[in-house]
Coordinates of C-alpha atoms and ligand atoms in Angstrom, one line a residue:
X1 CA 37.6 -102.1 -82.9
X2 CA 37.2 -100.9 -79.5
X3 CA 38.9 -98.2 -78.1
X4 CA 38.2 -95.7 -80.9
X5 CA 37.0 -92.1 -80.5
X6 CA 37.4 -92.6 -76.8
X7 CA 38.9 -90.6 -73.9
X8 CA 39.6 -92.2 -70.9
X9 CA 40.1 -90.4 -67.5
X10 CA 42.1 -92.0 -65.3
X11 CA 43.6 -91.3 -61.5
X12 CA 46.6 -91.7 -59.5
X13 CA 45.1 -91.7 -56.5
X14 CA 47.4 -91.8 -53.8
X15 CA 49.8 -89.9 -55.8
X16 CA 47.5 -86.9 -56.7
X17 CA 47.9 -87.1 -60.3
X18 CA 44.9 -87.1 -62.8
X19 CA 45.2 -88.0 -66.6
X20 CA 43.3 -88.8 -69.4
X21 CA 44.2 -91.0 -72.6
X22 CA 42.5 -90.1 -75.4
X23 CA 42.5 -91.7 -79.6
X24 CA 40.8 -90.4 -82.5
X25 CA 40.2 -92.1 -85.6
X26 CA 36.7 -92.0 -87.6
X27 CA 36.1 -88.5 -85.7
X28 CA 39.4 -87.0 -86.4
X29 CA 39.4 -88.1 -90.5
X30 CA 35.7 -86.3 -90.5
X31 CA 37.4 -83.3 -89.6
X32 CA 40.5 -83.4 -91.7
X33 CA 38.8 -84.8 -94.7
X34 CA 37.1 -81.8 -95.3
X35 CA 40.1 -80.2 -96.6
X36 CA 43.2 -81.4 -98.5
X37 CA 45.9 -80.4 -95.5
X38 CA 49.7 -80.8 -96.7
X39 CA 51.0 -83.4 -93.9
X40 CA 52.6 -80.6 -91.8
X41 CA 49.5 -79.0 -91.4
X42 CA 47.3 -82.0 -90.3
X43 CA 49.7 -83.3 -88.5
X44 CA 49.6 -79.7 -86.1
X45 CA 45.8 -79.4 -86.7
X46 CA 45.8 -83.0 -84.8
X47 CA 47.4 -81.9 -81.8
X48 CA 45.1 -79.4 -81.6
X49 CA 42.2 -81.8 -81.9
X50 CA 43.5 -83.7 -79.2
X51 CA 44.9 -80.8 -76.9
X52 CA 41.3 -79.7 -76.9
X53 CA 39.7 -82.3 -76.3
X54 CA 41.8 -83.3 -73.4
X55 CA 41.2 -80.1 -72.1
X56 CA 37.4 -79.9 -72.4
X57 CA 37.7 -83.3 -70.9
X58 CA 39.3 -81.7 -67.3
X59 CA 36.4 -79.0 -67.0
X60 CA 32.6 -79.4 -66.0
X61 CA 31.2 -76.8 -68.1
X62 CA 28.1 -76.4 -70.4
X63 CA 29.8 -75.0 -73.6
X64 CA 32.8 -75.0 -76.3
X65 CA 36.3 -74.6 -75.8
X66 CA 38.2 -73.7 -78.9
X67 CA 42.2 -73.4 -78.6
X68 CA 43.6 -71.4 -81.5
X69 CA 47.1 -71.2 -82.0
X70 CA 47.7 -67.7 -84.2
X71 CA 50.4 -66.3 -86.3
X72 CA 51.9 -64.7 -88.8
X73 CA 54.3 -67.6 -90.4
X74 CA 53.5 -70.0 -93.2
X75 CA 50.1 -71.5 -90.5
X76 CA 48.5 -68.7 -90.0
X77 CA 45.8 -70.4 -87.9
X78 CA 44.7 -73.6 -86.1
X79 CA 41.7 -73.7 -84.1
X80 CA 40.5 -76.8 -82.7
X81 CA 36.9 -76.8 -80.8
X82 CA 35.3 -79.6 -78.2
X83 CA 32.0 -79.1 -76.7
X84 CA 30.9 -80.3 -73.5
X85 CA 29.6 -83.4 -74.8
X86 CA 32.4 -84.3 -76.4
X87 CA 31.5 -82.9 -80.2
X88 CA 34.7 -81.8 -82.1
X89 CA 35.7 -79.5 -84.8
X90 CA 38.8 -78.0 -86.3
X91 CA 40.5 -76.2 -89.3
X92 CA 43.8 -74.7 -90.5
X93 CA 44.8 -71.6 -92.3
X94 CA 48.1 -71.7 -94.2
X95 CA 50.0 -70.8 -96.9
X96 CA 52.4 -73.5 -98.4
X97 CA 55.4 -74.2 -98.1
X98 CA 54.9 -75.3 -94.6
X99 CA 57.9 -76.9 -93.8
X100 CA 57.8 -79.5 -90.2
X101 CA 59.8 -77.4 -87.4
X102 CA 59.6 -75.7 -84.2
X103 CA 56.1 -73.9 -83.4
X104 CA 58.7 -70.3 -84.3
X105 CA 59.1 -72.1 -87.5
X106 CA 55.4 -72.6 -88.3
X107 CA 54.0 -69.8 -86.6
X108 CA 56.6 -66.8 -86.5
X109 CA 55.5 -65.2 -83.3
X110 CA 52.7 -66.8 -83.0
X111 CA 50.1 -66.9 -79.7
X112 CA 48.0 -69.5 -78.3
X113 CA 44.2 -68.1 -77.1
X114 CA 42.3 -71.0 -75.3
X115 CA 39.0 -69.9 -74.8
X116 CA 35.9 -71.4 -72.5
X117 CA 32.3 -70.3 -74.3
X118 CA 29.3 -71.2 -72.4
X119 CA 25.8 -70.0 -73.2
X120 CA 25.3 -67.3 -70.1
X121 CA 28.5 -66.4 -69.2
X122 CA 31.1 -64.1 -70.0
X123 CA 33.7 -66.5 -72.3
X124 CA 36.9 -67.1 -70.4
X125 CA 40.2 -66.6 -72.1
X126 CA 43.3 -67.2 -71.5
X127 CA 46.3 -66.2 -73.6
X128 CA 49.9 -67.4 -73.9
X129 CA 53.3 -66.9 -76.1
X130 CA 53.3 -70.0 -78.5
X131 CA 56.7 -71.2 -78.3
X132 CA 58.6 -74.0 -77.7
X133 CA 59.4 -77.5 -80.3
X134 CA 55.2 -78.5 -80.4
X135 CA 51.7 -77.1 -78.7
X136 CA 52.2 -79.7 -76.4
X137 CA 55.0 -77.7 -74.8
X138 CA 53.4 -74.2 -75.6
X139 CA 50.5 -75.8 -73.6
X140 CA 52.4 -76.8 -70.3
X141 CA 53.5 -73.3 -70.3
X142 CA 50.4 -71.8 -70.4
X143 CA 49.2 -74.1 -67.4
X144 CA 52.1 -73.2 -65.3
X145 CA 51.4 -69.7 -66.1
X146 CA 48.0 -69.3 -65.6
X147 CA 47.2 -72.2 -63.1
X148 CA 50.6 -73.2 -61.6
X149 CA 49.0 -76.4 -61.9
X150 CA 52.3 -78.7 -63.3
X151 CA 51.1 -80.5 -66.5
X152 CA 52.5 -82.7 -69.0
X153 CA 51.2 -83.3 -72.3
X154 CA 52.3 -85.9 -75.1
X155 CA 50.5 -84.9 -78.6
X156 CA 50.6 -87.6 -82.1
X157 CA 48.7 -87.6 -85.0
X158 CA 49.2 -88.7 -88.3
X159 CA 46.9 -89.5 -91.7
X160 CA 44.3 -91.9 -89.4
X161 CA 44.7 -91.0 -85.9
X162 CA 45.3 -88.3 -83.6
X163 CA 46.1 -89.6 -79.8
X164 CA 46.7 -87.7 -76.6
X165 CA 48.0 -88.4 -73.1
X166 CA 47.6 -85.8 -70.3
X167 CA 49.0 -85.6 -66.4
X168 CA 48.1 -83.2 -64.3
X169 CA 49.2 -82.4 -60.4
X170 CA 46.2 -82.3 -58.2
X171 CA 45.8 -79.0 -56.7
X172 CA 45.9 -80.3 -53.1
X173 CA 48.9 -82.6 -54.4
X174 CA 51.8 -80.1 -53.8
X175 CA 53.1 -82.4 -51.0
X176 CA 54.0 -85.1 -53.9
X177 CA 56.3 -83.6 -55.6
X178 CA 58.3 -86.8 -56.0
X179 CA 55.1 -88.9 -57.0
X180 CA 54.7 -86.3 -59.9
X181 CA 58.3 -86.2 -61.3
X182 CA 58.3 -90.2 -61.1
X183 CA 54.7 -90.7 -63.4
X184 CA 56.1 -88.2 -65.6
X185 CA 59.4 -90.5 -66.1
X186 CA 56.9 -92.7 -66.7
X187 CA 55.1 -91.5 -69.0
X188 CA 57.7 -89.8 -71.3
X189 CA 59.4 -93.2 -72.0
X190 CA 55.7 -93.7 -74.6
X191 CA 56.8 -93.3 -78.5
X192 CA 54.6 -91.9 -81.0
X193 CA 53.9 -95.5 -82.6
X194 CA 53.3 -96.9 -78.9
X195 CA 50.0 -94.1 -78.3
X196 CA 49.0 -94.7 -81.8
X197 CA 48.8 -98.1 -81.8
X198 CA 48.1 -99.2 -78.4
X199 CA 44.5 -99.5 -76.4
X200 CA 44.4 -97.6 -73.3
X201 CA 44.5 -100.4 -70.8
X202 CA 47.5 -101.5 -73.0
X203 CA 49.6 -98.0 -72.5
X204 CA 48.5 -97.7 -69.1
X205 CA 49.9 -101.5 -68.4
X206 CA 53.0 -100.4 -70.8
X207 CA 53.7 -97.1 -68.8
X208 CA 52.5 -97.8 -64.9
X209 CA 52.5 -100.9 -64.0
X210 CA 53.4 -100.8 -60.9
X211 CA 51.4 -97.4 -60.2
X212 CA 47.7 -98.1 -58.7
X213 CA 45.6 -96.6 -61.3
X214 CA 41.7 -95.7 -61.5
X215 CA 40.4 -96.0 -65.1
X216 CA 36.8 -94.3 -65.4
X217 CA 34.7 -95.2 -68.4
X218 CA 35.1 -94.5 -71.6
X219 CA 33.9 -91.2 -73.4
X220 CA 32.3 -90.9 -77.1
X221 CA 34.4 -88.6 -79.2
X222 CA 32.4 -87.2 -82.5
X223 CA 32.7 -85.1 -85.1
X224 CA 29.7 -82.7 -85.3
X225 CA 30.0 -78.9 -86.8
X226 CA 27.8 -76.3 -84.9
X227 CA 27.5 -74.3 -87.4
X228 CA 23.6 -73.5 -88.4
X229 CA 21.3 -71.9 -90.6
X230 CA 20.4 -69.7 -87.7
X231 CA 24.1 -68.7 -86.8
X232 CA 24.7 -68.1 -90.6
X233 CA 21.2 -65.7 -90.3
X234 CA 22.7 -63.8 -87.6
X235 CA 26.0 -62.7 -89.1
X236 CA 24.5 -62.0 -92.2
X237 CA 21.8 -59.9 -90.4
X238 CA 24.2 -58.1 -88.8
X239 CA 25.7 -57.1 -92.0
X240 CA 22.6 -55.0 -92.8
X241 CA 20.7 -54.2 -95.8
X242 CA 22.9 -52.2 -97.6
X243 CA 25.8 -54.5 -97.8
X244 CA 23.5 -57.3 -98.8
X245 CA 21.6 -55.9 -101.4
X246 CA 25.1 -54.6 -102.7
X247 CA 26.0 -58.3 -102.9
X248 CA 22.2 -59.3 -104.3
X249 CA 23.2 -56.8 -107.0
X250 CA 26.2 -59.1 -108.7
X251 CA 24.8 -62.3 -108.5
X252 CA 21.7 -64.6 -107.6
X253 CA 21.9 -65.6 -104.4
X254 CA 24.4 -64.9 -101.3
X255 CA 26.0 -68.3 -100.1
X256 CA 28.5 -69.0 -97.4
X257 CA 30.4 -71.9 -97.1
X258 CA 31.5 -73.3 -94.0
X259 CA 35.2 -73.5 -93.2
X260 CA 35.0 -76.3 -90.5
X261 CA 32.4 -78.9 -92.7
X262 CA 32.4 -77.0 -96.0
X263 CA 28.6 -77.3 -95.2
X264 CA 26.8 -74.1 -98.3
X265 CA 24.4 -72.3 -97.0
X266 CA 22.6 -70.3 -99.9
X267 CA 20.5 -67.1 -99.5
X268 CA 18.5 -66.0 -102.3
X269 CA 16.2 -62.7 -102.7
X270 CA 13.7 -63.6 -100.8
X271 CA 15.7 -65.3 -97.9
X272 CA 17.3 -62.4 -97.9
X273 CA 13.8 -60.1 -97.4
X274 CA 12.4 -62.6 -94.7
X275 CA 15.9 -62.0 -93.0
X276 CA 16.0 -57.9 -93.2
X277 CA 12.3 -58.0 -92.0
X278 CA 12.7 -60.9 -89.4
X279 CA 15.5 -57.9 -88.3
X280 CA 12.5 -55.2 -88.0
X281 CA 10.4 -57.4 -85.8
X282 CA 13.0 -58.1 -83.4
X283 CA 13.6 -54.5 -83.0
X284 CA 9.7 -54.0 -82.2
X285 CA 9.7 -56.2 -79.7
X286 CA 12.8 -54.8 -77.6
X287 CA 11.3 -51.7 -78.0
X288 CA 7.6 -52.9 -76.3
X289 CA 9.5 -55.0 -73.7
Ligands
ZN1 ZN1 30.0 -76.4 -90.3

């Protein structure tokens, strides 16, 4: 099937509105089958699949973006990653019952941390109040907060897909006030089923017809976990001896599973030596720079 872990970006050109669509379907099972999510769970761990990778999706950047939504109600966590080349990740923390609802409902007070990581740079990170009925609402907030760009987001996902449609005002577009409010009519008149279902060229047909539209090409979406050996090496490293010779003490080997892939990585005795002395050499070598 075509169409399938794909984003499309499209433009409204005269009106100064950009938007992307955006399904999920092999990529998005990858990352939910690693874990046996009750329905109201996956269903908010999907939007947040698809919230961040839409968002990725609007930035040129070399890097992750992870949105996590936070809180202290029966989901205590989502966090949903997409890297610059489109590579996506996610998992949720939660302790049952989780019962459908507002975001209040699932999160309590609850916040929403996007945040921008790139290799040199500082990370960016923005943070915002989660409320409202879904993170697609908790999101527009946050871009009229932090931005004051207006933005409209419509956010489905059930058992095999996850889709996404995104509208955003054009900075230069504040003119157009009347374009906007007129695509976003538009748009909201799309059911769950319809975005589910339905190709891209098929919604946009559906939804604005009689707009002029520019549909760029369509982008890969793939599951693919960053985590490493070397990542792994690192946080263990920075643990110290101490702490992992006190684990060494109880059992065999130290092993760390992976919460996004469920990927083990195992650390025996002497993995552990090579580590603490790999440690030692690094330190020589800042001290002789
Ligand atoms: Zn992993």
């Amino acid at each position: 099937m075509t169409d399938q872990d794909t984003l499309r970006r499209f433009i409204f050109e005269q009106a100064g509105v950009r938007g992307e669509w955006l399904k999920l379907t092999d990529s998005w099972q990858a990352v939910s089958d690693n874990h046996a999510y009750p329905p109201e769970v996956k269903e908010q761990l999907g939007h947040a699949v698809a919230a961040a990778t839409m968002l990725a999706a609007t930035i040129k950047f070399n890097g992750a973006l992870v949105l996590q939504a936070q809180g202290e109600g029966p989901l205590k966590a989502v966090v949903a990653q997409c890297t610059h080349d489109r590579c996506i990740r996610g998992l949720a923390r939660y302790r049952e019952p989780v019962v459908a609802g507002d975001l209040s409902q699932l999160y309590g007070s609850g916040r929403l941390v996007l945040t921008i990581e790139t290799e040199r740079k500082q990370p960016y990170q923005g943070i915002v109040t989660l409320d409202g009925d879904n993170l697609a609402q908790a999101l527009e907030n946050y871009y009229q907060q932090s931005e004051q760009l207006p933005t409209r987001l419509w956010l489905f996902a059930n058992e095999t897909t996850v889709s996404g449609l995104f509208l955003q005002a054009l900075p230069e577009s504040s003119g157009f006030g009347s374009d906007w409010e007129r695509i976003v009519m538009l748009a909201d008149t799309i059911s769950a089923d319809e975005l589910l279902d339905l190709s891209c060229e098929a919604v946009l047909h559906r939804l604005f017809h009689e707009e002029t539209v520019r549909l760029f090409q369509p982008e890969s979406i793939r599951f693919k976990c960053s985590c490493s050996n070397g990542k792994i090496e690192r946080t263990l490293k920075s643990l110290g001896r101490i702490a992992l010779e006190e684990i060494l003490e109880e059992r065999d080997a130290i092993t760390v599973d992976c919460e996004f892939c469920n990927q083990q990585y195992r650390f025996d005795r002497v993995d552990v030596e090579r580590l603490l002395i790999a440690e030692t050499d690094l330190g020589t070598s800042k001290i002789s720079h």
